Coordinates of C-alpha atoms in Angstrom, one line a residue:
Chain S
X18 CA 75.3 168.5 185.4
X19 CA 73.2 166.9 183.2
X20 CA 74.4 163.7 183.0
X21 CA 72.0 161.8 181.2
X22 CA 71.3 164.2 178.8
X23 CA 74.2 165.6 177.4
X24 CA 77.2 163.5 176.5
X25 CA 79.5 166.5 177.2
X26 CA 79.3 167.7 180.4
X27 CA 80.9 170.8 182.4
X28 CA 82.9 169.8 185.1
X29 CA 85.3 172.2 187.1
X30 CA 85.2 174.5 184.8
X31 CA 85.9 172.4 181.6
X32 CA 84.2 170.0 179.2
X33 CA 84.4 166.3 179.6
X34 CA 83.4 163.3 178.1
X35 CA 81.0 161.2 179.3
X36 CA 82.2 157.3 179.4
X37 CA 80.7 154.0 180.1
X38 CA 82.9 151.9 181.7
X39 CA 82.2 147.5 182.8
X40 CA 83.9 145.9 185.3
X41 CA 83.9 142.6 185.8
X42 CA 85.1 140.8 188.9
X43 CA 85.4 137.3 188.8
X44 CA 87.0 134.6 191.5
X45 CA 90.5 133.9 191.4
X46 CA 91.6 130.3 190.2
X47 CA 90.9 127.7 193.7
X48 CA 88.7 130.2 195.3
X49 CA 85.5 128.4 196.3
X50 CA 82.5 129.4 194.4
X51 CA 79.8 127.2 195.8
X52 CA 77.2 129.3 193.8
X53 CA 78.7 128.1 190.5
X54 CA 79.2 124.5 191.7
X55 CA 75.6 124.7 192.9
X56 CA 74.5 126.2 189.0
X57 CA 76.9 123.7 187.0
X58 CA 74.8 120.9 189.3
X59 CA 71.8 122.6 187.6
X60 CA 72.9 122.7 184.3
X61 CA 73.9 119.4 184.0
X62 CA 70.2 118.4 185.7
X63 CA 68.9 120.2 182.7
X64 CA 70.6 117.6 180.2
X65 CA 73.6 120.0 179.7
X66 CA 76.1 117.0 180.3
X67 CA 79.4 118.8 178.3
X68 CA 79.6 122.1 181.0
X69 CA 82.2 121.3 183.1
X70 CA 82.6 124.7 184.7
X71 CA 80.2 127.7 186.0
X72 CA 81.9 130.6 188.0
X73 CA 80.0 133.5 188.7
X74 CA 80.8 136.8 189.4
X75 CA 80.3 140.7 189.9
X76 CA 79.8 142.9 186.4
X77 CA 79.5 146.8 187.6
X78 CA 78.4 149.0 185.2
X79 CA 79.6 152.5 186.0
X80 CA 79.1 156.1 184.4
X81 CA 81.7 158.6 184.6
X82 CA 83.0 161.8 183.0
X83 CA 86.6 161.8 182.1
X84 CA 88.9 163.8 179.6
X85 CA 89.9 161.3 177.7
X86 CA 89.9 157.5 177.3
X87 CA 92.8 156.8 179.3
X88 CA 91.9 159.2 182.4
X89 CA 88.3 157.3 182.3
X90 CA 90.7 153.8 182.6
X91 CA 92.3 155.0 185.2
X92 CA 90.2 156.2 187.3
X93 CA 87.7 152.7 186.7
X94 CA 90.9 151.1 187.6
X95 CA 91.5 152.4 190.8
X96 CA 88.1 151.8 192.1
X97 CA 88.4 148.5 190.8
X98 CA 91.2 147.7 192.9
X99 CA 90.1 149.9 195.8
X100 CA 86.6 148.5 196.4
X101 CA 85.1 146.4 193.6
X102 CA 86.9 143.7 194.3
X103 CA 89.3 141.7 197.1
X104 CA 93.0 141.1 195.5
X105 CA 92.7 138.0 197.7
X106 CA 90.4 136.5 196.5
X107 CA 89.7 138.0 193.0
X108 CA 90.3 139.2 189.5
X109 CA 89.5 142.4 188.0
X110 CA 89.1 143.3 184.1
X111 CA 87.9 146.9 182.8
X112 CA 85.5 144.8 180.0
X113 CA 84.4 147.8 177.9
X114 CA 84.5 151.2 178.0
X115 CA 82.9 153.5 175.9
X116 CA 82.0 156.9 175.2
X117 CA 78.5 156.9 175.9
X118 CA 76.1 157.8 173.5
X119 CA 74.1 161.1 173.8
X120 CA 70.6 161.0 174.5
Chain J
X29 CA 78.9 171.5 227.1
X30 CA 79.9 173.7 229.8
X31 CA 83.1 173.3 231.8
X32 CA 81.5 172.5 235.2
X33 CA 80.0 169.1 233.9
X34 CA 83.0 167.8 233.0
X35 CA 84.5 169.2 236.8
X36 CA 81.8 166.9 238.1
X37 CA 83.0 163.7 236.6
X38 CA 84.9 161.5 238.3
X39 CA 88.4 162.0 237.9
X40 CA 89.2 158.5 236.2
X41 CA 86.4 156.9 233.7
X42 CA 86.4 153.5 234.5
X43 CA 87.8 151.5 231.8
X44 CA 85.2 151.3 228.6
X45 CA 85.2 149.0 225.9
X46 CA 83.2 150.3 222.6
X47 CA 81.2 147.9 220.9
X48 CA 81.0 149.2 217.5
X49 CA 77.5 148.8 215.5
X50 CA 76.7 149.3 211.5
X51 CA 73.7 148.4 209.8
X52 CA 73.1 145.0 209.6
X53 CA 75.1 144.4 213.1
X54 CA 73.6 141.6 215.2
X55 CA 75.9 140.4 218.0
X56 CA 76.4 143.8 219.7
X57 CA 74.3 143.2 222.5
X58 CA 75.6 139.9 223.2
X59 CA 79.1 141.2 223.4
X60 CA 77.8 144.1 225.9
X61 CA 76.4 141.4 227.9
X62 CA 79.2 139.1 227.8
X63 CA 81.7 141.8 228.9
X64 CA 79.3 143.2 231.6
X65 CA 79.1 139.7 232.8
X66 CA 83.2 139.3 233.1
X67 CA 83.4 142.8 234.8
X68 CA 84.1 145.3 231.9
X69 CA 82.0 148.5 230.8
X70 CA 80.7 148.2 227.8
X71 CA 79.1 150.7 225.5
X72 CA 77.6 149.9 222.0
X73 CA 78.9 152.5 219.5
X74 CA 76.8 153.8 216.1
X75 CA 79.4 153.5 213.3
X76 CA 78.7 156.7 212.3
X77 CA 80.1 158.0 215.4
X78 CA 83.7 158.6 214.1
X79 CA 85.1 159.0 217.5
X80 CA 85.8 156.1 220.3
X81 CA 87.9 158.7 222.3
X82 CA 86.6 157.5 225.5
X83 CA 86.9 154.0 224.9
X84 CA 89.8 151.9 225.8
X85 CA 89.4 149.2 223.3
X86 CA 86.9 148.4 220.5
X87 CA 84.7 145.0 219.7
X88 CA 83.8 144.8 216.2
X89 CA 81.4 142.1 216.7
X90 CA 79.0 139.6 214.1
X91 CA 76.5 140.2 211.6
X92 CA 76.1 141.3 208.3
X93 CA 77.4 145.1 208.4
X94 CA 75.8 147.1 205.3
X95 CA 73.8 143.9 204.7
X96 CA 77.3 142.1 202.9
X97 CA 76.8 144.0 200.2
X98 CA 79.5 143.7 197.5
X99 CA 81.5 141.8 199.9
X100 CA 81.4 141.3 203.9
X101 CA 83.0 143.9 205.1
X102 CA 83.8 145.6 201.8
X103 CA 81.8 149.0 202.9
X104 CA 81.9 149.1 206.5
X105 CA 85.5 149.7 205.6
X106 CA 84.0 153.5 204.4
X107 CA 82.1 153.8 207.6
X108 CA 83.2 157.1 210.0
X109 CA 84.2 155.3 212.9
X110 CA 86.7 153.1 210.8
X111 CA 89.8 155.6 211.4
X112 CA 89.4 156.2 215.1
X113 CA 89.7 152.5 214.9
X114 CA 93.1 152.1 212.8
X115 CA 94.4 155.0 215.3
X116 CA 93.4 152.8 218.5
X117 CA 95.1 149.6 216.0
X118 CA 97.9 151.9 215.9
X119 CA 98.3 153.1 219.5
X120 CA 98.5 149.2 220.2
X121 CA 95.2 149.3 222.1
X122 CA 93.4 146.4 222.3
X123 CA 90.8 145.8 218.7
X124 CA 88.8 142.4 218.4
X125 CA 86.9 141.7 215.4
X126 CA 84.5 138.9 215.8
X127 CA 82.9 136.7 212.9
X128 CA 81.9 139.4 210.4
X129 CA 84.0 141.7 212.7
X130 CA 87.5 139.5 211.5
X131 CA 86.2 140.0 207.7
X132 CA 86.0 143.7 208.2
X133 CA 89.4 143.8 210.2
X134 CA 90.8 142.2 206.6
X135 CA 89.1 144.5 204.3
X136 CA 89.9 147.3 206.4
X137 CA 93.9 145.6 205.8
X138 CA 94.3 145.9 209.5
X139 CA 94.5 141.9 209.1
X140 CA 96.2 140.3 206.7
X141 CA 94.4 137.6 203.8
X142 CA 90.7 138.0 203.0
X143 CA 87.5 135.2 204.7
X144 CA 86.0 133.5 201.6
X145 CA 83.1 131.0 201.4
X146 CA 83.0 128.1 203.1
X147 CA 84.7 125.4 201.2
X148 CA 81.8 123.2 201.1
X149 CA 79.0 125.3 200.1
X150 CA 77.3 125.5 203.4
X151 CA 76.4 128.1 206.1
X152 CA 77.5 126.3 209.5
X153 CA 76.3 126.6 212.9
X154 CA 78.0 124.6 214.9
X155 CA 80.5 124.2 218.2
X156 CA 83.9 123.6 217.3
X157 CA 87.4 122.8 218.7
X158 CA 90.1 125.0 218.6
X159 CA 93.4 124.6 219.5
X160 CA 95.5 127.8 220.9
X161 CA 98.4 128.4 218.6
X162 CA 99.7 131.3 220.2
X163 CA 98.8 133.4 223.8
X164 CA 100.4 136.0 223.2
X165 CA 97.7 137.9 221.8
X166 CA 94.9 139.4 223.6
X167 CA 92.0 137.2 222.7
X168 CA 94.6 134.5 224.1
X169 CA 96.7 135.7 227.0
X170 CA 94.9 133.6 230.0
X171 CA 94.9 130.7 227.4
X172 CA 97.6 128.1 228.0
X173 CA 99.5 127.3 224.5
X174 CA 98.0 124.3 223.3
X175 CA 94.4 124.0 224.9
X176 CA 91.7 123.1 223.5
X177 CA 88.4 125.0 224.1
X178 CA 85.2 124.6 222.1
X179 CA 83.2 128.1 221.0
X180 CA 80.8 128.3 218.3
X181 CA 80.8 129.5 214.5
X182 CA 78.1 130.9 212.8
X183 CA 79.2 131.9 209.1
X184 CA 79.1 131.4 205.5
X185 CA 82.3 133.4 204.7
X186 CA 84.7 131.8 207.3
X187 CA 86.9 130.4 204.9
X188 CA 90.4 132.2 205.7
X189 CA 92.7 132.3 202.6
X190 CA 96.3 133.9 202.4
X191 CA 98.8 133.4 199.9
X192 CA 101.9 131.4 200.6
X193 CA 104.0 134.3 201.4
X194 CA 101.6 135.6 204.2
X195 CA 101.0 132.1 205.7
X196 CA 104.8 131.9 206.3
X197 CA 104.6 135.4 207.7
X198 CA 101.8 134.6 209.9
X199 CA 103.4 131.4 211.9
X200 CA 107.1 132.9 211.7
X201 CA 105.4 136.3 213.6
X202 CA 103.5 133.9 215.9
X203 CA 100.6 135.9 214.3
X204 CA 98.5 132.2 214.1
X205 CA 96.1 132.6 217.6
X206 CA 93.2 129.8 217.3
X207 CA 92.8 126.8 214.8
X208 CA 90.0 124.7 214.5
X209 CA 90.9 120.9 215.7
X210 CA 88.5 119.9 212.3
X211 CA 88.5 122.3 210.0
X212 CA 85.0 122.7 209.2
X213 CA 85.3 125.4 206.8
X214 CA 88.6 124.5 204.4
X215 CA 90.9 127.5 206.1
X216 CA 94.2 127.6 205.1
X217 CA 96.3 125.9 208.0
X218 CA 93.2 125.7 209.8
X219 CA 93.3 128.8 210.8
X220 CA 90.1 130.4 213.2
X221 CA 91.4 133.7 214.6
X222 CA 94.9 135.8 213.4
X223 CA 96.4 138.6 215.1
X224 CA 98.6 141.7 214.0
X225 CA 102.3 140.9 214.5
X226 CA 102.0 143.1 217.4
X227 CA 99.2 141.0 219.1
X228 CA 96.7 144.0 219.7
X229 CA 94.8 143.3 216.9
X230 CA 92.5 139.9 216.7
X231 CA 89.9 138.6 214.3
X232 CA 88.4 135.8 215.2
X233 CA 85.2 133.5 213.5
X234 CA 84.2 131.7 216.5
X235 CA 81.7 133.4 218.6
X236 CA 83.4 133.8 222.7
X237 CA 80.5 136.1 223.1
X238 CA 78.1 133.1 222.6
X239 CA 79.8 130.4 225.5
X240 CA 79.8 132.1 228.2
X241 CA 77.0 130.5 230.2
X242 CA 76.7 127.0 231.1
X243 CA 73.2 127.3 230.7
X244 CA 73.6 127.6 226.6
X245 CA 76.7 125.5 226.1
X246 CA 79.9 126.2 227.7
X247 CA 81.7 128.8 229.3
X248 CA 85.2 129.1 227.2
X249 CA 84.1 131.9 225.6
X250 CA 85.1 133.5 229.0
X251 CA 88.9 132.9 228.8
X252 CA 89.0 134.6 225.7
X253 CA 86.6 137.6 226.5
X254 CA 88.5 137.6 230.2
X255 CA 92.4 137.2 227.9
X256 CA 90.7 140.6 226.2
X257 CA 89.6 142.4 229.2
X258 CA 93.1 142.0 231.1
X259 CA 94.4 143.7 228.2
X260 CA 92.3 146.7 228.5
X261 CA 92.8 146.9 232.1
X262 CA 96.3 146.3 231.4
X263 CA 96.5 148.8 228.4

């Protein structure tokens, strides 16, 4: 398919555009995060005294071919909500996406 | 397979209780052992087995299934043997889901609200005191409403969260089966095992598999295991 090489690529029997889409998943508000609690502890240790906050989370970077912007959004949307991350407990937000550069 | 083996079989399987295992799973054979020791058959299943046709009933028991990645439970979700167990949910047969079991029951939505880490920032191992909210599920059947028994936990992610909406829908549907006596982990109402609203369906984070000896630390681990068995004699 030729993925890497090509930015257009033939899928089921039409062209596409190759897009680079970011996902980032971060902890909902009041969902423990005792791995940024542990890194803020850290950062102020390291004479950083003004942080008051450190949450982590997930960033996925994904690769995908796609008609058009809006098909790639969707379709990074739906996994987003499918899999990357847990409505319960988290946020979703489609960072950046991109038409990847040819290589 | 030819049809003269299967004329050679007993005419009734004895009950069988499929202990469902996925990369990363390390309780199963403390389950089959547990079981065995109360009287039932047990049988440990590969997860990429997608049937559990000649089980009765399935134990989803602890570990770290496809090593946690993304999120516990998040891809076991995927895994074949996932939809012969939402059938068996569905037929009301009996499904228990213990430790990292319960947190694949949620992502697999066959529970409701998601585990999240321990409030706290600690892994605990510990024994703790639950209180029976509910027997009418059938982790909790032999249980009398209000007992306390003391199981073990063993879990980073135990942390049960709900919104407001499903916590009210949990104690009006009696859905609430075990709560810790001190919450160790910062669950919302306390809460250490839920059920489906019909009662077949129970994850739990306390270990039952892991008291069921005197010898290493109590025995109530059996009522539960024993509650669960009935039902798949029962079923």
């Amino acid at each position: 398919m030729g993925l890497r090489a090509h930015r257009r690529s033939y899928v089921a029997g039409y062209f596409t555009l190759r897009y680079e889409a970011v996902v980032e998943v971060l902890l909902k508000d009041g969902v423990s995060d005792p791995e940024g609690m542990t890194i803020l502890d850290a950062v102020v240790s390291l004479g950083y005294g003004s942080v008051e906050r450190v949450a982590t989370g997930k960033l996925f970077r994904l690769l995908l071919n796609a008609d058009d912007e809006n098909a790639a959004a969707d379709v990074v949307t739906q996994i987003a909500e499918q899999l990357l991350s847990n409505p319960v407990l988290e946020d979703f937000r489609v960072r950046d996406l991109l038409a990847a550069a040819s290589s | 397979m030819c049809g003269t083996y299967w004329l050679q079989l007993p005419p009734e399987m004895p009950p069988t209780v499929g202990v469902v295992v996925f990369p990363g799973t390390n309780c199963e054979h403390d389950v089959v052992h547990a079981l065995g020791l109360l009287g039932m058959r047990a049988q440990i299943k590969w997860h990429g087995d997608s049937e559990l046709g000649d089980c009765d009933a399935v134990v989803l028991p602890g570990g770290f299934a496809h090593g946690d990645y993304l999120r516990p439970g998040a891809i076991a979700r995927f895994s074949k043997v996932m939809s012969s167990i939402v059938k068996m949910a569905e037929a009301g047969k009996p499904v228990l889901g213990i430790c990292n079991g319960f947190q694949v029951l949620t992502e697999a939505k066959l529970l409701p609200g998601a585990l999240q880490k321990n409030a706290g920032l600690r892994f605990i191992c510990d024994v703790e005191k639950l209180e029976v909210a509910s027997n009418r599920s059938v982790a909790s059947t032999l249980l009398q409403l209000g007992e306390i028994i003391s199981l073990p936990i063993n879990h980073f992610e135990g942390n049960y969260t709900c919104d407001h909406v499903t916590y009210d829908m949990l104690v009006e549907n009696d859905q609430i089966v075990f709560k810790y006596v001190d919450n160790p982990n910062g669950s919302v109402g306390s809460i250490a095992a839920i059920s489906n609203p019909r009662g077949n369906v129970v994850g739990m984070m306390p270990h039952p598999e892991r008291a069921v000896e005197e010898l290493v630390g109590g025995t109530d681990g059996r009522k539960v295991l024993s509650s669960f068995i009935e039902a798949v004699l029962n079923g």
